[in-house]
Each structure stands twice: as structure tokens, then as C-alpha cells.
Amino acid sequence: MADKKKAGAFDIRIVIATLVGIYGVVLTVLGIVEKQAEIDKAAGININLWGGLGMLVFTAVFVLWARLRPIAVPVDSKPADE
Amino acid sequence: MLAQQSILRLDATAIDYIIIALYFVFVLGIGYLARRAVSNSLDFFLSGRSLPAWVTGLAFISANLGAIEIMGMSANGAQYGMPTVHYFWIGAIPAMLFLGVVMMPFYYGSKVRSVPEFMLRRFGKPAHLVNAISFALAQVLIAGVNLFLLATIVNVLLGWPIWVSVIVAAVIVLSYITLGGLSAAIYNEVLQFFVIVAALLPLTLVGLHKVGGWQGLVDKVTASPGGSEQMSAWPGNALSGFGNSFLSVIGIVFGLGFVLSFGYWTTNFVEVQRAMASKNMSAARRTPIIGSFPKMFVPFIVIIPGIIAAVIVPELAQFKATGSGEVDYNDAILLLMRDLLPNGMLGLAITGLLASFMAGMAANLSSFNTVMSYDIIERYIIKDRPDDFYLRTGRWATVAGTLIAIGTAAIASGYSNLMDYLQQLFSFFNAPLFATFILGMFWKRMTAAAGWIGLVSGTATAILVFVLSETGVINLPGQGASFVGAGAAFVVDILISVLVSTMTRPKEDSELVGLVYSLTPKAQRTEVVLRGDHGWYRRPVLLAGISLAMTIVLNIVFG
């Protein structure tokens, strides 16, 4: 790891995933306890539930991406030698 | 001033405020985290040139996805319908691809730190000074408009007094930029992008479901005052203001597609700065190209809700039919949120709007402080100080910029139409700038004097057209006047520049290497393939080709 350095101070993907993940949990819970009047307002779609679930899926994808391709850039960008 | 009790008031509850507050905690947290990466002025102003292309690419479009874009384009959607997509598919994508493929090698390759600095290297001090000052001035004015718009929305939606929301918003933007510089602005722009999508996508889907899907929307719009032509993008007569369909297409392609948009996307430092922050030449070229992919789908979550609002929100439908009422087109997206979203999703939608308004202002300020520090203060006022002096200068320039923006927000509050005028005036600055740039990059004979004289005469022409159309000498409704003004400015700038060049002495060839196409060796114009840049999907030109093909398909499908 001598020639690697962390790019910047942190991984923005994790920050984004955390915020969207929290939103996802909040909205999903709201969706589960949703009153019928609110569902009718959104043309019969339980948008809090579906939106929340969609955000949880997004969070999972981002965390997976960050896990599979962690950021580490060479200290100086030398031409590739392969 | 808008009434405190407005029919637009959204009944936000505790859960909505929690969602909004959570977002601001993250915004400030990013500023704090980004601070640890700032150790010199290059870190502060250009993120140490270290960011990956997908980050700068999303920031590239997010910086532009501000109040004017979201409110303005959904309003245009409600008023004109599908022809509004030209602002994206004709008015943005080709120019973004051109920036990545053709122009970025000169910007990134010459290692200049700002667009005005490129002017300095190519044309010398007079052109540099004209460009730097007009840019800095434009940025604080636009920042003020963004700030005022933000405060207005907070006032209408949540009932906070205007001055409280102006100051709160200014303090939040100021804190994260002074802490983390451009990195904080860019990282927040990426976060904003996802929050904006998370806010607008559900709104669009619920709206579409409500009108009975795409076919239902087509039927409703056809039956509305707009008629069926509002559901197809071409020829867009109502948008361009030309009665003749052929002229309308020419006006859109040349005026909007070529001069206005190329001018905006390729020379506006707010945008170019995002690409300059990327880690190498390949990433810099990919920045606008990667940005073009989400950009081509933004109209679906901005314009479509506008169109939907005009047919299902009773107040807006009435306004469209009679031209009077308590609401207008600018309220389209707010009305749709009010009518369709339950608490929870509503909080997220408000967050998305606030995020987008702050994005615009933060982008203005982070490019203002760079030009102020590097191009005006370091170059002309206080020279040859150690680097950390300019780092501190940048932080103070941000503070000053914010204070001025609060002042210009006050000016903006006095004029209900100021935003339209600003938009037009600044697009006039961009059209001549683009003409000077493109001529200077491809014609080595162009002289330093031609640089600034062309710039000044182009801007003067644009202002003349603007005055003529305001006083009714030229009569073009819609956005036609600014298309014509930009076109005229472009042509005059080119003509004058050529004329002046033939009468003055050109610079030596050796001084123009890396700045002019014919004098720059190919190796310097293309990227060396670096570690981490392999794979066909990382080749700029191929990606640009894919993006262009997709845009053409979209134009055919929705034409």
C-alpha cells in the first residue's frame, strides 16, 4: 500500500448511501402505517412505501459499489505499464 | 412581496421538518469532512485536481440544476409543453460533448486554473481583465437571485419571513464552502443530485399515474388549451416565437443549440471548474460527457411534472385557459407537490427544492472566490505572496461574496422580472465569449487586440438587440429575442475579431503551444492512458458518440 493514498478525506458514496438509507427507512415506516386518506391523495399509490423501498435498494447498490471498488488512487498518475 | 398566507402553503408536519433538517446536517458534515483535505490553495480552489470523473460529472450538471432550471423549466413545461426539452437535448447535450471532446484538452492540458486565466495566456491582460471582472460581477448577481428565490420559496412553503430565510441559507452555504472549498461544493452537488432525483421522480410517477399514464397525459393535453402540438418537441413555434416552422427549427438549432448553449456550457467557469477539478486529462474530458447521460433524462422529472400540473391542478389549468388567477406557471411544481404528496415524501420534495436552490448559489460562490483570488487579487492587486495567503484570501472572498449576494438578493426582491433579464443579459456575455474562444483556439493568427475588442463589440451588439426588443423595434415573443441577440453577438464578434486581427500583429507561434489547435502536438491534446483509465467505457470520444446517438433517438421518439 506504499504507493497508494486515500483519495480525498472520505468516500462520498458512503455519505450519500447513509442519507438516502435513513430517508428510505423513515419513508418505509411511514408507508406501512399510512392512512387511506394519504394514499388516496397520491392517486392510490402508497408513495411513501414504494419510494422508501426504492431508496433502500439504491442504498444497497451504493454500499455494494463502494465495497467492490474502494477508492485508492496512485500517488502520482504514471502511464499504465500493461 | 408574496403574502404570508398563500394558497401554496404546504402543510408540512414534524416528520417533514425532520427530513429537511437531516439533509442540512449532512450538508454541513460534508463541509467539515472536506476541510481535512484542504492544505493549499489548489486543494481549496480545484480540489487538488484529484476527483474521479463520475463525481465531477454529476457535479457538472448539478451546479446547473438550480432554482432557475427546476422552477423555470417546469414553468416552461406547463406553458409550452414538450418543446421545452430543446433546452436539454439541443441546448445542452451537444455543447457538453463538444466541451469534453474538443475544448477540455486545452483547458486541462494548459494547466490554467480558471477560464479567465486561459484568456490571459491566449490574449493577454486587457481580455483577461474584461472577462474576469464581468464574470465575478455576474456571479454575485446570480448568487443574489438564487438566494432571493430560495428565500421566497421558504417563505411561501413554510411561512418563514424572507429575511430570516435569506440569512439562514447564506450562512449554511457560506459555512460549507469556507470550510471545504470546491471539494465541499462538489461533494454537496453530488449529494444534491441524488436528493433532487429522489424528490422529483416519485412526484412524476404519481402524477403520471393520476392522469392515466402517458396516453392519458397526451389525451388531456390535446384537449386542453395547449393542444396536441404541446406534446411534440418539434417545430416548437411557440417556444421560439417564429410563426414559420422552418425558421423556428433554424432558430432553435442555431440560436439556442449553437450560440447560446455552446457559449454557456463551454466558457462558463462555473461549469468548467468542475471538470478542472478531476484527477487527470481523461477524467476531465469525461466529466461533461458523463454528465450528459443524466442530463438527457432530467427533462422527464422537471418538464413532465410541469405539463402534468397544467392539466390536473385546477388553479393552473384555469390560469392556462384564461390567463388570470392566483397562481402562475412558476408555481407548477409546487402546486403538484401540494396536491399529490403525502407527508414524508412531501418533506423530501421540499428538501430537493431547497437543495437545488443552494446548489446554484454554492456553484456561483465557489467559482467567484477562485476568479477573485487567482485572477483579480493575485494577478493585479497583491502579487507574489506565499500560497497560504491566497488560500485565506479565497475564504475571505467567499465571505465577501456571500455578503454581496445578500445585498443583491435585496435588489432582486425589488424586481419581479429581474431573473428573466439577468438570464438574458448573461447569456449575452456568453455568446461573444464563445466566439472569441473558438476563433482563438482554432485560428493562430488572431491577435491580442482582437481578443478584447471582439469581446466588447459582441457584448455591445447583444445589448443593442436586447434594447431594440425591449423598446418594441424588433418584435419576437417567446425566447426568440435572446436567440437572435446571441446569434448577432456571435457573428459581430467573429467579424470584428477577424478585421482587427488583420490590422494588428499576431503573437509568436511559440507562445501559443497548448492554446491553439494547429500548434499543439496531438500527444498534448489527447490523454495518456493512465492506471484506472482502461476499458472502452472510459474512452471520452466513444462515450460522447453513445451520448449523441441516445439524444438523437430521444429527439425522434418525442419529436
XYZ file of C-alpha atoms in Angstrom:
641
model
C 0.000 0.000 0.000
C 3.031 2.278 -0.033
C 2.205 3.879 -3.368
C -1.494 4.269 -2.618
C -3.168 7.154 -0.908
C -6.784 7.620 0.077
C -8.480 9.863 -2.470
C -9.653 12.913 -0.580
C -10.691 12.528 3.011
C -13.694 10.236 2.704
C -15.826 8.249 0.304
C -18.784 10.342 -0.848
C -20.633 7.170 -1.877
C -20.957 6.088 1.748
C -22.200 9.548 2.767
C -24.846 9.525 0.036
C -25.867 5.944 0.869
C -26.229 6.829 4.566
C -28.512 9.805 3.949
C -30.664 8.046 1.353
C -30.753 4.943 3.576
C -32.094 6.914 6.546
C -34.701 8.522 4.280
C -35.598 5.060 2.991
C -36.197 3.669 6.484
C -38.262 6.699 7.575
C -40.435 6.654 4.458
C -40.921 2.886 4.526
C -42.123 3.038 8.140
C -44.430 5.944 7.261
C -45.688 3.928 4.308
C -46.509 0.907 6.463
C -48.603 2.963 8.901
C -50.075 5.165 6.140
C -53.706 6.233 6.430
C -56.017 5.613 3.484
C -56.653 9.358 3.021
C -52.959 9.948 2.308
C -52.860 7.078 -0.175
C -55.878 8.495 -1.972
C -54.107 11.870 -2.213
C -51.340 10.229 -4.246
C -53.783 8.721 -6.725
C -53.963 5.380 -4.901
C -50.225 4.741 -4.758
C -48.606 4.294 -1.352
C -45.752 6.523 -2.483
C -44.039 6.684 0.901
C -43.788 2.890 0.996
C -42.612 2.431 -2.595
C -40.340 5.462 -2.503
C -38.829 4.260 0.757
C -38.234 0.761 -0.578
C -36.710 2.199 -3.743
C -34.289 4.244 -1.658
C -33.290 1.215 0.379
C -32.463 -0.630 -2.849
C -30.433 2.384 -4.007
C -28.556 2.391 -0.695
C -27.719 -1.294 -1.045
C -26.365 -0.737 -4.567
C -24.187 2.180 -3.480
C -22.767 0.331 -0.478
C -22.041 -2.656 -2.692
C -20.285 -0.420 -5.232
C -18.178 1.221 -2.544
C -17.258 -2.212 -1.151
C -16.343 -3.714 -4.506
C -14.378 -0.731 -5.849
C -12.872 1.072 -2.852
C -11.151 4.314 -3.782
C -7.387 4.302 -3.827
C -5.513 6.356 -6.358
C -1.813 6.154 -7.142
C 0.159 8.975 -5.547
C 1.282 10.186 -8.959
C -0.506 9.167 -12.107
C 2.094 7.265 -14.073
C 1.224 5.866 -17.501
C -0.058 2.302 -17.204
C 2.600 -0.250 -17.939
C 0.472 -3.174 -19.024
C -43.898 40.651 -1.866
C -45.757 37.400 -1.516
C -48.417 37.016 1.104
C -47.641 35.116 4.262
C -50.841 33.164 3.886
C -50.556 31.680 0.473
C -52.580 29.051 -1.319
C -49.222 27.453 -1.993
C -48.597 26.828 1.709
C -47.741 23.169 2.148
C -48.917 21.585 5.368
C -45.541 20.293 6.441
C -45.573 18.326 9.686
C -42.875 17.311 12.173
C -41.736 14.387 10.051
C -41.181 16.686 7.043
C -39.080 19.067 9.115
C -37.018 16.144 10.400
C -36.282 15.075 6.819
C -35.291 18.625 5.877
C -33.119 19.063 8.987
C -31.363 15.746 8.374
C -30.290 16.925 4.961
C -28.711 20.076 6.342
C -26.823 18.079 8.941
C -25.290 16.080 6.097
C -24.500 19.190 4.044
C -22.563 20.764 6.911
C -20.956 17.409 7.749
C -19.579 17.175 4.224
C -18.120 20.656 4.565
C -16.429 19.598 7.781
C -15.076 16.344 6.330
C -13.847 18.046 3.160
C -11.905 20.532 5.250
C -9.437 17.853 6.289
C -8.383 17.509 2.646
C -7.571 21.201 2.196
C -3.927 22.062 2.758
C -3.150 24.540 -0.010
C -4.890 26.874 -2.416
C -5.073 24.294 -5.225
C -6.940 21.947 -2.836
C -9.332 24.740 -1.960
C -10.000 26.107 -5.443
C -9.628 22.998 -7.620
C -9.952 20.127 -5.121
C -6.244 19.384 -5.650
C -7.242 18.124 -9.126
C -7.982 14.725 -7.619
C -11.663 13.857 -8.080
C -12.990 10.857 -10.069
C -14.923 11.558 -13.250
C -18.357 10.356 -12.083
C -18.201 12.775 -9.134
C -17.209 15.776 -11.253
C -19.653 14.669 -13.968
C -22.629 14.714 -11.599
C -21.429 17.964 -10.026
C -21.183 19.384 -13.537
C -24.923 19.061 -14.131
C -25.907 19.609 -10.511
C -24.211 23.021 -10.480
C -26.645 23.973 -13.214
C -29.678 22.234 -11.684
C -30.556 25.249 -9.574
C -33.665 27.274 -8.984
C -33.729 28.729 -12.479
C -33.528 25.274 -14.011
C -36.140 23.485 -11.905
C -38.707 26.252 -11.467
C -38.032 27.790 -14.880
C -38.132 24.581 -16.885
C -41.205 23.175 -15.158
C -42.890 26.541 -15.775
C -41.854 26.352 -19.430
C -43.212 22.798 -19.499
C -46.560 23.961 -18.144
C -46.688 26.815 -20.651
C -45.155 25.362 -23.827
C -45.176 21.606 -23.234
C -42.690 19.235 -24.822
C -40.775 21.810 -26.943
C -39.094 22.778 -23.656
C -36.929 19.646 -24.000
C -34.850 21.576 -26.546
C -33.186 23.347 -23.641
C -31.749 19.956 -22.763
C -31.397 17.900 -25.926
C -30.462 20.722 -28.298
C -29.391 23.377 -25.832
C -27.115 21.365 -23.568
C -26.003 17.902 -24.677
C -24.179 18.800 -27.945
C -22.310 21.630 -26.221
C -21.353 19.434 -23.263
C -19.995 16.781 -25.622
C -18.085 19.420 -27.588
C -16.554 20.708 -24.373
C -15.368 17.232 -23.434
C -14.109 16.131 -26.819
C -12.641 19.311 -28.313
C -12.097 22.023 -25.729
C -11.205 20.280 -22.494
C -7.708 19.274 -23.693
C -6.850 22.972 -23.957
C -8.315 23.875 -20.592
C -6.908 20.946 -18.662
C -3.758 20.477 -20.743
C -2.600 24.078 -20.358
C -2.939 23.752 -16.555
C -4.719 27.073 -16.264
C -6.693 27.418 -13.042
C -9.678 29.295 -14.458
C -11.315 30.299 -17.726
C -10.150 33.930 -17.444
C -6.608 32.610 -16.977
C -6.916 30.908 -20.352
C -7.884 34.286 -21.809
C -4.768 35.758 -20.222
C -2.459 33.172 -21.788
C -4.080 33.428 -25.204
C -4.905 37.139 -25.477
C -3.082 38.967 -22.692
C -4.207 41.324 -19.967
C -6.997 43.501 -21.441
C -9.126 40.499 -22.483
C -8.338 38.800 -19.183
C -9.419 41.743 -17.105
C -12.645 42.260 -19.075
C -13.508 38.586 -18.694
C -12.528 38.260 -15.019
C -14.449 41.318 -13.882
C -17.597 40.635 -15.875
C -17.564 37.032 -14.640
C -17.099 37.958 -10.978
C -19.836 40.568 -11.211
C -22.212 38.175 -12.933
C -21.637 35.520 -10.281
C -22.527 37.680 -7.278
C -25.604 38.982 -9.080
C -26.794 35.494 -9.967
C -25.981 34.268 -6.460
C -28.237 37.023 -5.132
C -31.067 35.983 -7.433
C -30.671 32.340 -6.369
C -30.641 33.379 -2.732
C -33.742 35.514 -3.091
C -35.593 32.769 -4.924
C -34.652 30.300 -2.214
C -35.916 32.647 0.472
C -39.146 33.266 -1.429
C -39.846 29.553 -1.646
C -39.149 29.030 2.055
C -41.424 31.968 2.787
C -44.289 30.653 0.677
C -43.970 26.989 1.616
C -43.158 27.174 5.281
C -44.075 30.723 6.234
C -40.650 31.872 7.418
C -40.025 35.622 6.922
C -37.946 36.402 3.819
C -35.026 37.972 5.673
C -34.687 35.049 8.078
C -34.508 32.530 5.259
C -32.068 34.679 3.256
C -29.666 34.785 6.184
C -30.075 31.136 7.207
C -29.470 29.934 3.645
C -26.487 32.257 3.181
C -24.897 31.090 6.437
C -25.261 27.410 5.513
C -23.734 27.823 2.050
C -21.007 30.050 3.441
C -20.021 27.587 6.146
C -19.511 24.603 3.920
C -17.654 26.467 1.203
C -15.302 28.334 3.514
C -14.570 25.055 5.290
C -14.071 22.687 2.397
C -13.705 24.883 -0.676
C -14.539 23.391 -4.036
C -14.476 19.805 -2.718
C -17.271 20.617 -0.295
C -19.234 22.333 -3.059
C -18.727 19.434 -5.457
C -19.457 16.658 -2.947
C -22.584 18.501 -1.897
C -23.598 18.908 -5.523
C -23.370 15.139 -5.969
C -25.472 14.601 -2.850
C -27.914 17.239 -4.067
C -28.245 15.482 -7.375
C -29.464 12.277 -5.729
C -31.775 14.116 -3.340
C -33.302 16.090 -6.231
C -33.920 12.888 -8.182
C -35.346 11.174 -5.094
C -37.696 14.126 -4.684
C -38.854 14.627 -8.268
C -39.017 11.072 -9.590
C -41.810 9.920 -7.221
C -43.696 13.160 -7.921
C -43.521 12.484 -11.661
C -44.602 8.847 -11.296
C -47.564 9.675 -9.057
C -48.546 12.488 -11.428
C -48.379 10.226 -14.465
C -50.435 7.587 -12.677
C -53.010 10.217 -11.777
C -53.511 11.384 -15.382
C -53.793 7.806 -16.600
C -50.279 7.119 -17.844
C -48.546 8.604 -20.876
C -51.563 8.133 -23.148
C -53.781 9.799 -20.562
C -51.417 12.777 -20.485
C -51.407 13.050 -24.287
C -55.236 12.976 -24.332
C -55.568 15.575 -21.584
C -53.048 17.987 -23.089
C -54.615 17.618 -26.542
C -57.989 18.516 -25.038
C -56.501 21.461 -23.094
C -55.844 24.994 -24.438
C -52.314 23.878 -25.327
C -53.478 21.440 -27.963
C -51.664 18.458 -29.416
C -48.589 20.359 -30.641
C -47.564 20.743 -26.987
C -46.863 17.029 -26.833
C -44.276 17.002 -29.618
C -40.884 18.663 -29.410
C -40.623 19.953 -32.992
C -41.023 22.505 -34.571
C -41.609 24.417 -31.333
C -43.038 27.622 -32.836
C -44.489 28.822 -29.541
C -41.117 28.468 -27.830
C -39.010 30.253 -30.442
C -41.603 32.890 -31.296
C -41.319 32.258 -35.045
C -44.600 31.636 -36.871
C -42.830 29.846 -39.702
C -41.946 26.259 -38.760
C -38.772 26.204 -40.844
C -37.459 29.424 -39.291
C -38.395 28.070 -35.885
C -36.247 24.970 -36.372
C -33.350 27.107 -37.630
C -33.777 29.487 -34.692
C -33.740 26.665 -32.183
C -30.803 24.803 -33.717
C -28.577 27.812 -34.419
C -29.652 30.294 -31.738
C -30.341 28.024 -28.801
C -28.412 24.933 -29.862
C -25.281 26.554 -31.183
C -24.612 30.042 -29.918
C -26.439 30.248 -26.600
C -25.716 26.775 -25.348
C -22.162 26.422 -26.644
C -21.448 29.810 -25.151
C -22.873 28.782 -21.809
C -21.517 25.276 -21.412
C -18.046 25.685 -22.887
C -16.891 29.019 -21.466
C -18.782 29.356 -18.198
C -16.204 28.861 -15.486
C -18.854 27.657 -13.022
C -19.157 24.548 -15.206
C -15.604 24.229 -16.477
C -14.235 24.462 -12.931
C -15.908 21.139 -12.100
C -14.002 19.421 -14.891
C -10.748 21.137 -13.944
C -11.034 19.517 -10.507
C -10.820 15.997 -11.910
C -7.802 13.778 -11.464
C -6.356 13.595 -14.977
C -6.952 14.558 -18.594
C -9.106 11.529 -19.333
C -11.323 12.208 -16.308
C -11.524 15.906 -17.199
C -12.706 15.094 -20.708
C -15.181 12.538 -19.398
C -16.680 14.986 -16.860
C -19.118 16.777 -19.201
C -19.643 13.603 -21.234
C -20.666 11.550 -18.195
C -22.807 14.477 -17.096
C -24.654 14.390 -20.418
C -26.230 10.989 -19.661
C -28.230 12.043 -16.584
C -28.753 15.463 -18.217
C -30.729 13.953 -21.091
C -33.187 12.411 -18.622
C -33.594 15.454 -16.367
C -36.433 16.812 -18.577
C -38.545 13.788 -17.624
C -38.554 14.745 -13.949
C -38.676 18.528 -14.497
C -40.713 19.271 -17.633
C -43.196 16.384 -17.437
C -44.384 17.395 -13.924
C -44.908 20.906 -15.314
C -47.037 19.561 -18.160
C -48.987 17.356 -15.748
C -49.592 20.244 -13.364
C -51.081 22.338 -16.163
C -53.773 19.727 -16.803
C -54.602 18.341 -13.347
C -54.154 21.255 -10.936
C -57.424 23.210 -11.238
C -55.936 26.635 -10.446
C -53.171 26.223 -13.028
C -55.489 24.806 -15.699
C -57.694 27.841 -15.155
C -54.685 30.153 -15.466
C -53.672 28.480 -18.717
C -57.180 28.821 -20.118
C -57.923 32.382 -19.032
C -54.530 33.947 -18.348
C -55.536 35.124 -14.919
C -55.809 33.666 -11.443
C -53.995 33.433 -8.161
C -51.166 31.248 -9.472
C -48.870 31.295 -12.490
C -46.641 28.869 -14.379
C -43.747 29.311 -11.947
C -45.839 27.590 -9.278
C -46.412 24.443 -11.335
C -44.159 22.096 -9.432
C -45.192 23.444 -6.024
C -48.880 23.006 -6.835
C -48.296 19.444 -7.943
C -46.424 18.689 -4.716
C -49.219 20.226 -2.682
C -51.891 18.153 -4.415
C -50.187 14.788 -4.689
C -47.607 14.120 -1.998
C -48.340 12.768 1.494
C -46.254 13.930 4.481
C -42.878 12.271 4.413
C -42.478 12.334 0.652
C -43.547 15.976 0.860
C -40.653 16.740 3.208
C -38.289 15.044 0.806
C -39.650 17.061 -2.107
C -39.161 20.335 -0.209
C -35.650 19.177 0.665
C -34.982 18.520 -3.015
C -36.069 22.031 -3.967
C -34.025 23.662 -1.201
C -31.061 21.515 -2.213
C -31.285 22.614 -5.806
C -31.516 26.289 -4.922
C -28.487 26.069 -2.674
C -26.593 24.174 -5.358
C -26.909 27.098 -7.721
C -25.736 29.616 -5.166
C -22.860 27.452 -3.944
C -21.653 26.987 -7.512
C -21.703 30.755 -8.073
C -19.759 31.427 -4.894
C -17.150 28.712 -5.355
C -16.251 29.992 -8.813
C -16.446 33.613 -7.693
C -13.847 33.066 -4.969
C -11.481 31.372 -7.425
C -11.624 34.115 -10.041
C -11.439 36.783 -7.349
C -8.346 35.240 -5.723
C -6.393 33.892 -8.694
C -7.407 36.261 -11.462
C -8.038 39.590 -9.820
C -6.240 39.758 -6.472
C -3.161 37.609 -7.192
C -2.712 38.994 -10.697
C -3.355 42.693 -10.258
C -3.567 43.728 -6.637
C -1.413 41.744 -4.183
C 1.223 39.763 -6.058
C 3.849 37.191 -5.052
C 2.647 36.188 -1.611
C 3.025 32.658 -0.233
C 0.303 30.179 -1.188
C -1.478 30.154 2.161
C -2.112 33.873 1.760
C -4.232 33.101 -1.312
C -5.936 30.229 0.495
C -7.009 32.689 3.187
C -7.929 35.213 0.509
C -10.210 32.595 -1.034
C -12.003 32.019 2.256
C -12.480 35.766 2.790
C -13.563 36.225 -0.827
C -16.295 33.679 -0.135
C -17.449 35.636 2.911
C -17.423 38.866 0.919
C -19.245 37.198 -1.983
C -21.953 35.954 0.385
C -22.437 39.376 1.944
C -22.680 40.959 -1.504
C -25.153 38.237 -2.509
C -27.357 39.145 0.464
C -27.247 42.711 -0.866
C -28.019 41.688 -4.449
C -30.830 39.487 -3.122
C -32.321 42.670 -1.719
C -32.048 44.296 -5.152
C -33.607 41.213 -6.742
C -36.541 41.418 -4.363
C -37.476 44.774 -5.880
C -37.958 43.428 -9.400
C -40.391 40.624 -10.143
C -38.934 40.106 -13.616
C -35.278 40.585 -12.770
C -34.458 36.915 -13.157
C -35.516 36.814 -16.797
C -33.452 39.900 -17.581
C -30.394 38.537 -15.796
C -30.691 35.258 -17.646
C -30.824 37.086 -20.954
C -28.042 39.524 -20.154
C -25.666 36.833 -19.008
C -26.345 34.639 -21.975
C -25.285 37.695 -23.983
C -21.949 37.751 -22.197
C -21.507 34.077 -23.019
C -22.226 34.221 -26.754
C -19.385 36.652 -27.603
C -17.093 34.875 -25.171
C -17.670 31.661 -27.054
C -16.985 33.353 -30.400
C -13.681 34.743 -29.113
C -12.716 31.401 -27.622
C -13.483 29.300 -30.634
C -11.723 31.675 -33.008
C -8.746 31.972 -30.689
C -8.433 28.212 -30.279
C -8.531 27.394 -33.974
C -7.002 30.444 -35.670
C -3.450 31.174 -34.581
C -3.414 34.497 -36.463
C -5.984 36.029 -34.069
C -4.268 38.813 -32.119
C -4.417 40.009 -28.536
C -6.159 43.237 -29.501
C -8.763 41.288 -31.467
C -9.425 39.298 -28.289
C -10.738 42.131 -26.192
C -12.163 44.336 -28.960
C -14.174 41.398 -30.330
C -15.447 40.603 -26.851
C -16.549 44.148 -26.123
C -18.210 44.697 -29.521
C -20.022 41.340 -29.324
C -21.451 42.191 -25.924
C -22.431 45.658 -27.170
C -24.299 44.076 -30.091
C -26.188 41.731 -27.782
C -27.184 44.599 -25.534
C -28.328 46.595 -28.581
C -30.590 43.739 -29.737
C -31.915 43.432 -26.198
C -32.737 47.157 -26.047
C -34.341 47.061 -29.506
C -36.572 44.175 -28.487
C -37.461 45.774 -25.148
C -38.476 49.004 -26.866
C -40.510 47.106 -29.436
C -38.399 47.860 -32.534
C -37.922 44.114 -33.034
C -40.936 42.064 -32.102
C -40.250 38.447 -31.169
C -42.322 36.830 -28.460
C -41.224 33.702 -26.596
C -37.489 33.300 -26.185
C -36.856 34.422 -29.776
C -35.239 37.762 -28.875
C -32.448 36.173 -26.876
C -31.814 33.609 -29.649
C -31.437 36.443 -32.174
C -29.340 38.568 -29.808
C -26.947 35.722 -29.142
C -26.646 34.959 -32.843
C -25.937 38.592 -33.726
C -23.382 38.919 -30.918
C -21.607 35.814 -32.159
C -21.439 36.978 -35.792
C -20.337 40.524 -34.935
C -17.671 39.248 -32.556
C -16.217 36.966 -35.250
C -16.279 39.689 -37.935
C -14.700 42.359 -35.737
C -12.080 39.932 -34.436
C -11.044 38.940 -37.958
C -10.942 42.574 -39.033
C -8.831 43.697 -36.067
C -6.527 40.690 -36.434
C -5.615 41.597 -39.987
C -4.534 45.034 -38.786
C -2.550 44.063 -35.693
C 0.493 41.907 -35.017
C -0.111 38.247 -34.018
C 1.662 36.520 -31.120
C 4.657 34.294 -31.786
C 3.814 30.665 -32.532
C 5.988 29.510 -29.637
C 3.779 31.378 -27.150
C 0.647 29.625 -28.386
C 1.600 25.965 -27.954
C -1.095 24.239 -25.895
C -3.513 27.096 -26.538
C -4.165 26.883 -30.283
C -5.239 23.702 -32.048
C -2.839 23.729 -35.007
C 0.193 24.495 -32.837
C -0.476 21.845 -30.212
C 1.050 18.415 -30.856
C -1.529 15.623 -30.877
C 0.114 13.956 -27.877
C -0.597 17.047 -25.823
C -4.223 17.185 -26.915
C -5.081 13.598 -26.029
C -4.760 11.823 -22.754
C -2.114 9.296 -21.881
C -3.893 6.159 -20.727
C -3.292 6.068 -17.003
C -3.800 3.334 -14.484
C -7.535 3.173 -13.782
C -8.487 4.588 -17.175
C -8.795 1.314 -19.041
C -11.929 -0.108 -20.598
C -13.954 1.060 -23.577
C -16.440 2.754 -21.261
C -13.734 5.171 -20.149
C -12.877 6.423 -23.633
C -14.155 10.002 -23.962
C -14.841 10.073 -27.690
C -16.684 6.749 -27.722
C -18.799 7.783 -24.727
C -19.606 11.068 -26.460
C -20.735 9.144 -29.547
C -23.068 6.962 -27.459
C -24.499 10.019 -25.734
C -25.112 11.794 -29.045
C -26.820 8.731 -30.522
C -29.118 8.431 -27.488
C -30.022 12.113 -27.745
C -30.931 11.719 -31.417
C -33.131 8.722 -30.572
C -34.885 10.751 -27.847
C -35.499 13.557 -30.348
C -37.060 11.120 -32.795
C -39.210 9.352 -30.179
C -40.548 12.584 -28.694
C -40.374 14.662 -31.892
